[in-house]
Amino acid sequence: VLLATYMGYVGLGAAVLQALERPAEVQAAQHLLQERWELLANHTCLQGPALQRLIEGIIQAYKSGITLQGNTTSLGRWDYSGSFFFSISAITTVGYGNLSPSTAAGRIFCIVFALFGIPLNLVLLNEIGQLMLLGVQHCSCRLEEMFHWQNKASFLMKTCALVTGLLLFLLLPPLLFSDKEGWSYEEGFYYSFITLSTIGFGDYVVGTNPDRTYPSWYKNVISLWILFGMAWLALVIKFSINLLE
């Protein structure tokens, strides 16, 4: 029954996503083909195979974190700040997919690094989560002693912890992303949840817009936000699991 429910839920999600996203996919494909044919028609000196090689080269370069800016290219995804953020996304298993090692040595190191880093990250997240729970329990005990509440104190503190977490990790960060990335609030909220839940599609990633200048502290703060936000969301998911079970 549980397996049937699971498959039915996934099947329902697939049907809804197909209905919502398929028309946009078809429209984007048609627009791309139209742009290609118009470019070849208006610039007869261009050859189809040469244009295709250029497009493939641009796609490959973009995957490596390089974008064209006029007659120059943008670098910086593999500086120390970018590498630090990639390390965080690797061991937290977010794995955006917009950036990955391109050398054999880098790939081998990434495997070894993640092999030990993922357990270390899980231990740290568990400790952070336990500290959060202890803080909530301590506040509940203090309220019970002061106001002689019993069940009310525990419920109140859990509610406060949930609301505080929502504000710090899901509702307020999109305002920062709107300012630094130029995203809408909806896009920032979407990125926040996709990141903290470790889904990490990679369609939105902070600090990757070559047309924007980011402060030096930006990615470091985002790394801490990911770490503590994942611990908080893990507690919420664990509570949801207990309810489902």
GROMACS .gro file of N, CA and C in nm, residues 133-239:
model
  321
  133LEU      N    1   1.729   2.165   1.912
  133LEU     CA    2   1.627   2.099   1.993
  133LEU      C    3   1.647   2.126   2.141
  134LEU      N    4   1.773   2.122   2.186
  134LEU     CA    5   1.801   2.150   2.326
  134LEU      C    6   1.762   2.293   2.363
  135GLY      N    7   1.786   2.385   2.271
  135GLY     CA    8   1.746   2.524   2.296
  135GLY      C    9   1.596   2.538   2.310
  136VAL      N   10   1.522   2.470   2.223
  136VAL     CA   11   1.375   2.475   2.231
  136VAL      C   12   1.325   2.411   2.360
  137GLN      N   13   1.384   2.296   2.396
  137GLN     CA   14   1.344   2.228   2.519
  137GLN      C   15   1.378   2.310   2.643
  138HIS      N   16   1.494   2.375   2.642
  138HIS     CA   17   1.533   2.458   2.755
  138HIS      C   18   1.436   2.574   2.773
  139CYS      N   19   1.400   2.639   2.662
  139CYS     CA   20   1.305   2.750   2.670
  139CYS      C   21   1.168   2.701   2.717
  140SER      N   22   1.128   2.581   2.674
  140SER     CA   23   1.000   2.525   2.719
  140SER      C   24   1.000   2.503   2.869
  141CYS      N   25   1.111   2.450   2.921
  141CYS     CA   26   1.121   2.426   3.066
  141CYS      C   27   1.115   2.556   3.143
  142ARG      N   28   1.181   2.659   3.091
  142ARG     CA   29   1.180   2.789   3.159
  142ARG      C   30   1.038   2.846   3.162
  143LEU      N   31   0.965   2.833   3.052
  143LEU     CA   32   0.828   2.882   3.048
  143LEU      C   33   0.739   2.805   3.145
  144GLU      N   34   0.759   2.674   3.152
  144GLU     CA   35   0.680   2.592   3.245
  144GLU      C   36   0.705   2.633   3.390
  145GLU      N   37   0.832   2.665   3.421
  145GLU     CA   38   0.864   2.707   3.558
  145GLU      C   39   0.808   2.844   3.589
  146MET      N   40   0.812   2.935   3.493
  146MET     CA   41   0.769   3.073   3.518
  146MET      C   42   0.617   3.085   3.522
  147PHE      N   43   0.548   3.021   3.426
  147PHE     CA   44   0.404   3.040   3.413
  147PHE      C   45   0.324   2.915   3.449
  148HIS      N   46   0.394   2.809   3.491
  148HIS     CA   47   0.330   2.682   3.529
  148HIS      C   48   0.247   2.623   3.415
  149TRP      N   49   0.301   2.641   3.293
  149TRP     CA   50   0.239   2.578   3.177
  149TRP      C   51   0.298   2.439   3.159
  150GLN      N   52   0.222   2.352   3.095
  150GLN     CA   53   0.274   2.218   3.069
  150GLN      C   54   0.280   2.194   2.917
  151ASN      N   55   0.174   2.146   2.860
  151ASN     CA   56   0.173   2.120   2.716
  151ASN      C   57   0.180   2.249   2.634
  152LYS      N   58   0.125   2.358   2.691
  152LYS     CA   59   0.123   2.484   2.618
  152LYS      C   60   0.263   2.536   2.590
  153ALA      N   61   0.354   2.521   2.688
  153ALA     CA   62   0.491   2.572   2.672
  153ALA      C   63   0.563   2.502   2.558
  154SER      N   64   0.552   2.370   2.551
  154SER     CA   65   0.618   2.295   2.446
  154SER      C   66   0.562   2.332   2.309
  155PHE      N   67   0.429   2.341   2.299
  155PHE     CA   68   0.367   2.377   2.171
  155PHE      C   69   0.407   2.518   2.130
  156LEU      N   70   0.411   2.612   2.226
  156LEU     CA   71   0.445   2.751   2.196
  156LEU      C   72   0.589   2.761   2.144
  157MET      N   73   0.682   2.692   2.210
  157MET     CA   74   0.822   2.702   2.170
  157MET      C   75   0.846   2.634   2.035
  158LYS      N   76   0.779   2.523   2.009
  158LYS     CA   77   0.792   2.459   1.878
  158LYS      C   78   0.739   2.549   1.767
  159THR      N   79   0.629   2.617   1.796
  159THR     CA   80   0.572   2.710   1.699
  159THR      C   81   0.666   2.827   1.674
  160CYS      N   82   0.725   2.880   1.782
  160CYS     CA   83   0.820   2.991   1.769
  160CYS      C   84   0.943   2.948   1.690
  161ALA      N   85   0.992   2.826   1.716
  161ALA     CA   86   1.109   2.776   1.644
  161ALA      C   87   1.078   2.760   1.495
  162LEU      N   88   0.957   2.713   1.465
  162LEU     CA   89   0.916   2.696   1.326
  162LEU      C   90   0.907   2.830   1.255
  163VAL      N   91   0.843   2.928   1.319
  163VAL     CA   92   0.827   3.060   1.259
  163VAL      C   93   0.962   3.130   1.243
  164THR      N   94   1.047   3.120   1.346
  164THR     CA   95   1.180   3.182   1.338
  164THR      C   96   1.261   3.120   1.225
  165GLY      N   97   1.256   2.988   1.213
  165GLY     CA   98   1.327   2.921   1.104
  165GLY      C   99   1.274   2.961   0.968
  166LEU      N  100   1.143   2.972   0.957
  166LEU     CA  101   1.083   3.016   0.831
  166LEU      C  102   1.133   3.154   0.791
  167LEU      N  103   1.141   3.243   0.890
  167LEU     CA  104   1.187   3.379   0.862
  167LEU      C  105   1.334   3.382   0.823
  168LEU      N  106   1.419   3.314   0.903
  168LEU     CA  107   1.564   3.322   0.883
  168LEU      C  108   1.610   3.247   0.758
  169PHE      N  109   1.545   3.136   0.727
  169PHE     CA  110   1.599   3.048   0.623
  169PHE      C  111   1.517   3.045   0.494
  170LEU      N  112   1.390   3.088   0.498
  170LEU     CA  113   1.309   3.079   0.377
  170LEU      C  114   1.244   3.211   0.336
  171LEU      N  115   1.199   3.291   0.430
  171LEU     CA  116   1.123   3.411   0.396
  171LEU      C  117   1.208   3.537   0.379
  172LEU      N  118   1.312   3.554   0.461
  172LEU     CA  119   1.397   3.672   0.452
  172LEU      C  120   1.511   3.661   0.349
  173PRO      N  121   1.576   3.545   0.334
  173PRO     CA  122   1.684   3.536   0.235
  173PRO      C  123   1.646   3.577   0.093
  174PRO      N  124   1.522   3.551   0.044
  174PRO     CA  125   1.489   3.598  -0.091
  174PRO      C  126   1.503   3.748  -0.109
  175LEU      N  127   1.489   3.825  -0.001
  175LEU     CA  128   1.509   3.970  -0.011
  175LEU      C  129   1.655   4.002  -0.042
  176LEU      N  130   1.747   3.928   0.021
  176LEU     CA  131   1.890   3.945  -0.009
  176LEU      C  132   1.920   3.904  -0.153
  177PHE      N  133   1.861   3.793  -0.196
  177PHE     CA  134   1.885   3.746  -0.333
  177PHE      C  135   1.828   3.844  -0.435
  178SER      N  136   1.716   3.906  -0.403
  178SER     CA  137   1.659   4.005  -0.494
  178SER      C  138   1.753   4.124  -0.511
  179ASP      N  139   1.820   4.161  -0.401
  179ASP     CA  140   1.910   4.275  -0.406
  179ASP      C  141   2.041   4.240  -0.477
  180LYS      N  142   2.099   4.125  -0.446
  180LYS     CA  143   2.232   4.090  -0.499
  180LYS      C  144   2.225   4.021  -0.635
  181GLU      N  145   2.118   3.945  -0.661
  181GLU     CA  146   2.110   3.866  -0.784
  181GLU      C  147   2.014   3.925  -0.886
  182GLY      N  148   1.923   4.013  -0.840
  182GLY     CA  149   1.823   4.066  -0.931
  182GLY      C  150   1.706   3.972  -0.955
  183TRP      N  151   1.692   3.870  -0.870
  183TRP     CA  152   1.581   3.776  -0.884
  183TRP      C  153   1.454   3.836  -0.826
  184SER      N  154   1.341   3.782  -0.868
  184SER     CA  155   1.215   3.817  -0.803
  184SER      C  156   1.207   3.744  -0.669
  185TYR      N  157   1.111   3.785  -0.585
  185TYR     CA  158   1.097   3.720  -0.454
  185TYR      C  159   1.062   3.573  -0.471
  186GLU      N  160   0.977   3.544  -0.570
  186GLU     CA  161   0.936   3.405  -0.594
  186GLU      C  162   1.056   3.319  -0.634
  187GLU      N  163   1.143   3.375  -0.719
  187GLU     CA  164   1.263   3.302  -0.760
  187GLU      C  165   1.357   3.279  -0.643
  188GLY      N  166   1.372   3.381  -0.557
  188GLY     CA  167   1.457   3.367  -0.440
  188GLY      C  168   1.404   3.264  -0.341
  189PHE      N  169   1.273   3.262  -0.322
  189PHE     CA  170   1.212   3.163  -0.233
  189PHE      C  171   1.227   3.022  -0.288
  190TYR      N  172   1.208   3.011  -0.420
  190TYR     CA  173   1.225   2.882  -0.487
  190TYR      C  174   1.369   2.833  -0.470
  191TYR      N  175   1.467   2.921  -0.491
  191TYR     CA  176   1.607   2.884  -0.475
  191TYR      C  177   1.635   2.841  -0.331
  192SER      N  178   1.579   2.912  -0.235
  192SER     CA  179   1.603   2.882  -0.095
  192SER      C  180   1.558   2.740  -0.060
  193PHE      N  181   1.438   2.705  -0.100
  193PHE     CA  182   1.387   2.573  -0.066
  193PHE      C  183   1.461   2.463  -0.143
  194ILE      N  184   1.485   2.485  -0.272
  194ILE     CA  185   1.554   2.385  -0.354
  194ILE      C  186   1.694   2.360  -0.299
  195THR      N  187   1.759   2.464  -0.246
  195THR     CA  188   1.893   2.448  -0.191
  195THR      C  189   1.890   2.378  -0.056
  196LEU      N  190   1.809   2.425   0.036
  196LEU     CA  191   1.809   2.370   0.172
  196LEU      C  192   1.756   2.228   0.176
  197SER      N  193   1.673   2.191   0.081
  197SER     CA  194   1.623   2.054   0.075
  197SER      C  195   1.720   1.962   0.001
  198THR      N  196   1.833   2.017  -0.043
  198THR     CA  197   1.940   1.947  -0.117
  198THR      C  198   1.894   1.893  -0.252
  199ILE      N  199   1.784   1.944  -0.304
  199ILE     CA  200   1.742   1.905  -0.439
  199ILE      C  201   1.842   1.960  -0.541
  200GLY      N  202   1.871   2.090  -0.531
  200GLY     CA  203   1.978   2.151  -0.609
  200GLY      C  204   1.969   2.134  -0.758
  201PHE      N  205   1.864   2.187  -0.821
  201PHE     CA  206   1.851   2.172  -0.967
  201PHE      C  207   1.964   2.242  -1.041
  202GLY      N  208   2.006   2.358  -0.991
  202GLY     CA  209   2.113   2.431  -1.058
  202GLY      C  210   2.065   2.536  -1.155
  203ASP      N  211   1.932   2.553  -1.168
  203ASP     CA  212   1.881   2.657  -1.257
  203ASP      C  213   1.902   2.796  -1.197
  204TYR      N  214   1.905   2.805  -1.064
  204TYR     CA  215   1.938   2.930  -0.996
  204TYR      C  216   2.053   2.901  -0.899
  205VAL      N  217   2.162   2.974  -0.914
  205VAL     CA  218   2.279   2.959  -0.826
  205VAL      C  219   2.330   3.098  -0.795
  206VAL      N  220   2.362   3.123  -0.669
  206VAL     CA  221   2.409   3.256  -0.629
  206VAL      C  222   2.551   3.280  -0.679
  207GLY      N  223   2.581   3.408  -0.702
  207GLY     CA  224   2.717   3.449  -0.734
  207GLY      C  225   2.769   3.407  -0.869
  208THR      N  226   2.681   3.382  -0.966
  208THR     CA  227   2.727   3.335  -1.097
  208THR      C  228   2.694   3.431  -1.211
  209ASN      N  229   2.632   3.544  -1.181
  209ASN     CA  230   2.596   3.639  -1.286
  209ASN      C  231   2.718   3.725  -1.319
  210PRO      N  232   2.775   3.714  -1.441
  210PRO     CA  233   2.895   3.790  -1.474
  210PRO      C  234   2.872   3.940  -1.483
  211ASP      N  235   2.746   3.982  -1.493
  211ASP     CA  236   2.715   4.124  -1.504
  211ASP      C  237   2.701   4.192  -1.369
  212ARG      N  238   2.717   4.116  -1.260
  212ARG     CA  239   2.701   4.173  -1.126
  212ARG      C  240   2.830   4.159  -1.047
  213THR      N  241   2.851   4.255  -0.957
  213THR     CA  242   2.967   4.253  -0.867
  213THR      C  243   2.919   4.214  -0.729
  214TYR      N  244   2.979   4.110  -0.673
  214TYR     CA  245   2.936   4.058  -0.544
  214TYR      C  246   3.037   4.095  -0.436
  215PRO      N  247   2.990   4.129  -0.316
  215PRO     CA  248   3.084   4.155  -0.206
  215PRO      C  249   3.158   4.029  -0.165
  216SER      N  250   3.274   4.045  -0.103
  216SER     CA  251   3.359   3.931  -0.068
  216SER      C  252   3.294   3.839   0.035
  217TRP      N  253   3.206   3.895   0.119
  217TRP     CA  254   3.143   3.816   0.225
  217TRP      C  255   3.022   3.737   0.176
  218TYR      N  256   2.977   3.764   0.055
  218TYR     CA  257   2.847   3.713   0.010
  218TYR      C  258   2.840   3.560   0.012
  219LYS      N  259   2.933   3.495  -0.057
  219LYS     CA  260   2.927   3.349  -0.067
  219LYS      C  261   2.956   3.282   0.067
  220ASN      N  262   3.038   3.345   0.152
  220ASN     CA  263   3.065   3.288   0.284
  220ASN      C  264   2.940   3.287   0.370
  221VAL      N  265   2.864   3.398   0.366
  221VAL     CA  266   2.739   3.406   0.441
  221VAL      C  267   2.639   3.304   0.387
  222ILE      N  268   2.632   3.290   0.255
  222ILE     CA  269   2.541   3.193   0.194
  222ILE      C  270   2.578   3.051   0.236
  223SER      N  271   2.708   3.023   0.248
  223SER     CA  272   2.752   2.890   0.291
  223SER      C  273   2.704   2.860   0.432
  224LEU      N  274   2.714   2.957   0.523
  224LEU     CA  275   2.665   2.938   0.660
  224LEU      C  276   2.513   2.924   0.661
  225TRP      N  277   2.447   3.002   0.578
  225TRP     CA  278   2.300   2.993   0.569
  225TRP      C  279   2.259   2.852   0.523
  226ILE      N  280   2.331   2.796   0.425
  226ILE     CA  281   2.301   2.661   0.378
  226ILE      C  282   2.318   2.561   0.492
  227LEU      N  283   2.428   2.573   0.567
  227LEU     CA  284   2.460   2.477   0.672
  227LEU      C  285   2.353   2.476   0.781
  228PHE      N  286   2.322   2.593   0.836
  228PHE     CA  287   2.224   2.600   0.945
  228PHE      C  288   2.082   2.581   0.893
  229GLY      N  289   2.055   2.627   0.771
  229GLY     CA  290   1.922   2.608   0.714
  229GLY      C  291   1.891   2.463   0.687
  230MET      N  292   1.991   2.387   0.642
  230MET     CA  293   1.971   2.244   0.620
  230MET      C  294   1.942   2.172   0.751
  231ALA      N  295   2.012   2.212   0.859
  231ALA     CA  296   1.988   2.150   0.990
  231ALA      C  297   1.845   2.178   1.037
  232TRP      N  298   1.800   2.301   1.019
  232TRP     CA  299   1.663   2.336   1.060
  232TRP      C  300   1.560   2.262   0.975
  233LEU      N  301   1.579   2.261   0.843
  233LEU     CA  302   1.482   2.195   0.756
  233LEU      C  303   1.481   2.044   0.779
  234ALA      N  304   1.597   1.987   0.815
  234ALA     CA  305   1.601   1.844   0.846
  234ALA      C  306   1.515   1.812   0.967
  235LEU      N  307   1.513   1.901   1.066
  235LEU     CA  308   1.426   1.881   1.183
  235LEU      C  309   1.279   1.888   1.143
  236VAL      N  310   1.246   1.983   1.057
  236VAL     CA  311   1.107   1.996   1.010
  236VAL      C  312   1.065   1.872   0.932
  237ILE      N  313   1.153   1.823   0.844
  237ILE     CA  314   1.123   1.703   0.765
  237ILE      C  315   1.111   1.581   0.857
  238LYS      N  316   1.198   1.575   0.958
  238LYS     CA  317   1.190   1.463   1.052
  238LYS      C  318   1.057   1.464   1.127
  239PHE      N  319   1.013   1.583   1.166
  239PHE     CA  320   0.883   1.596   1.232
  239PHE      C  321   0.771   1.553   1.138
   0.00000   0.00000   0.00000
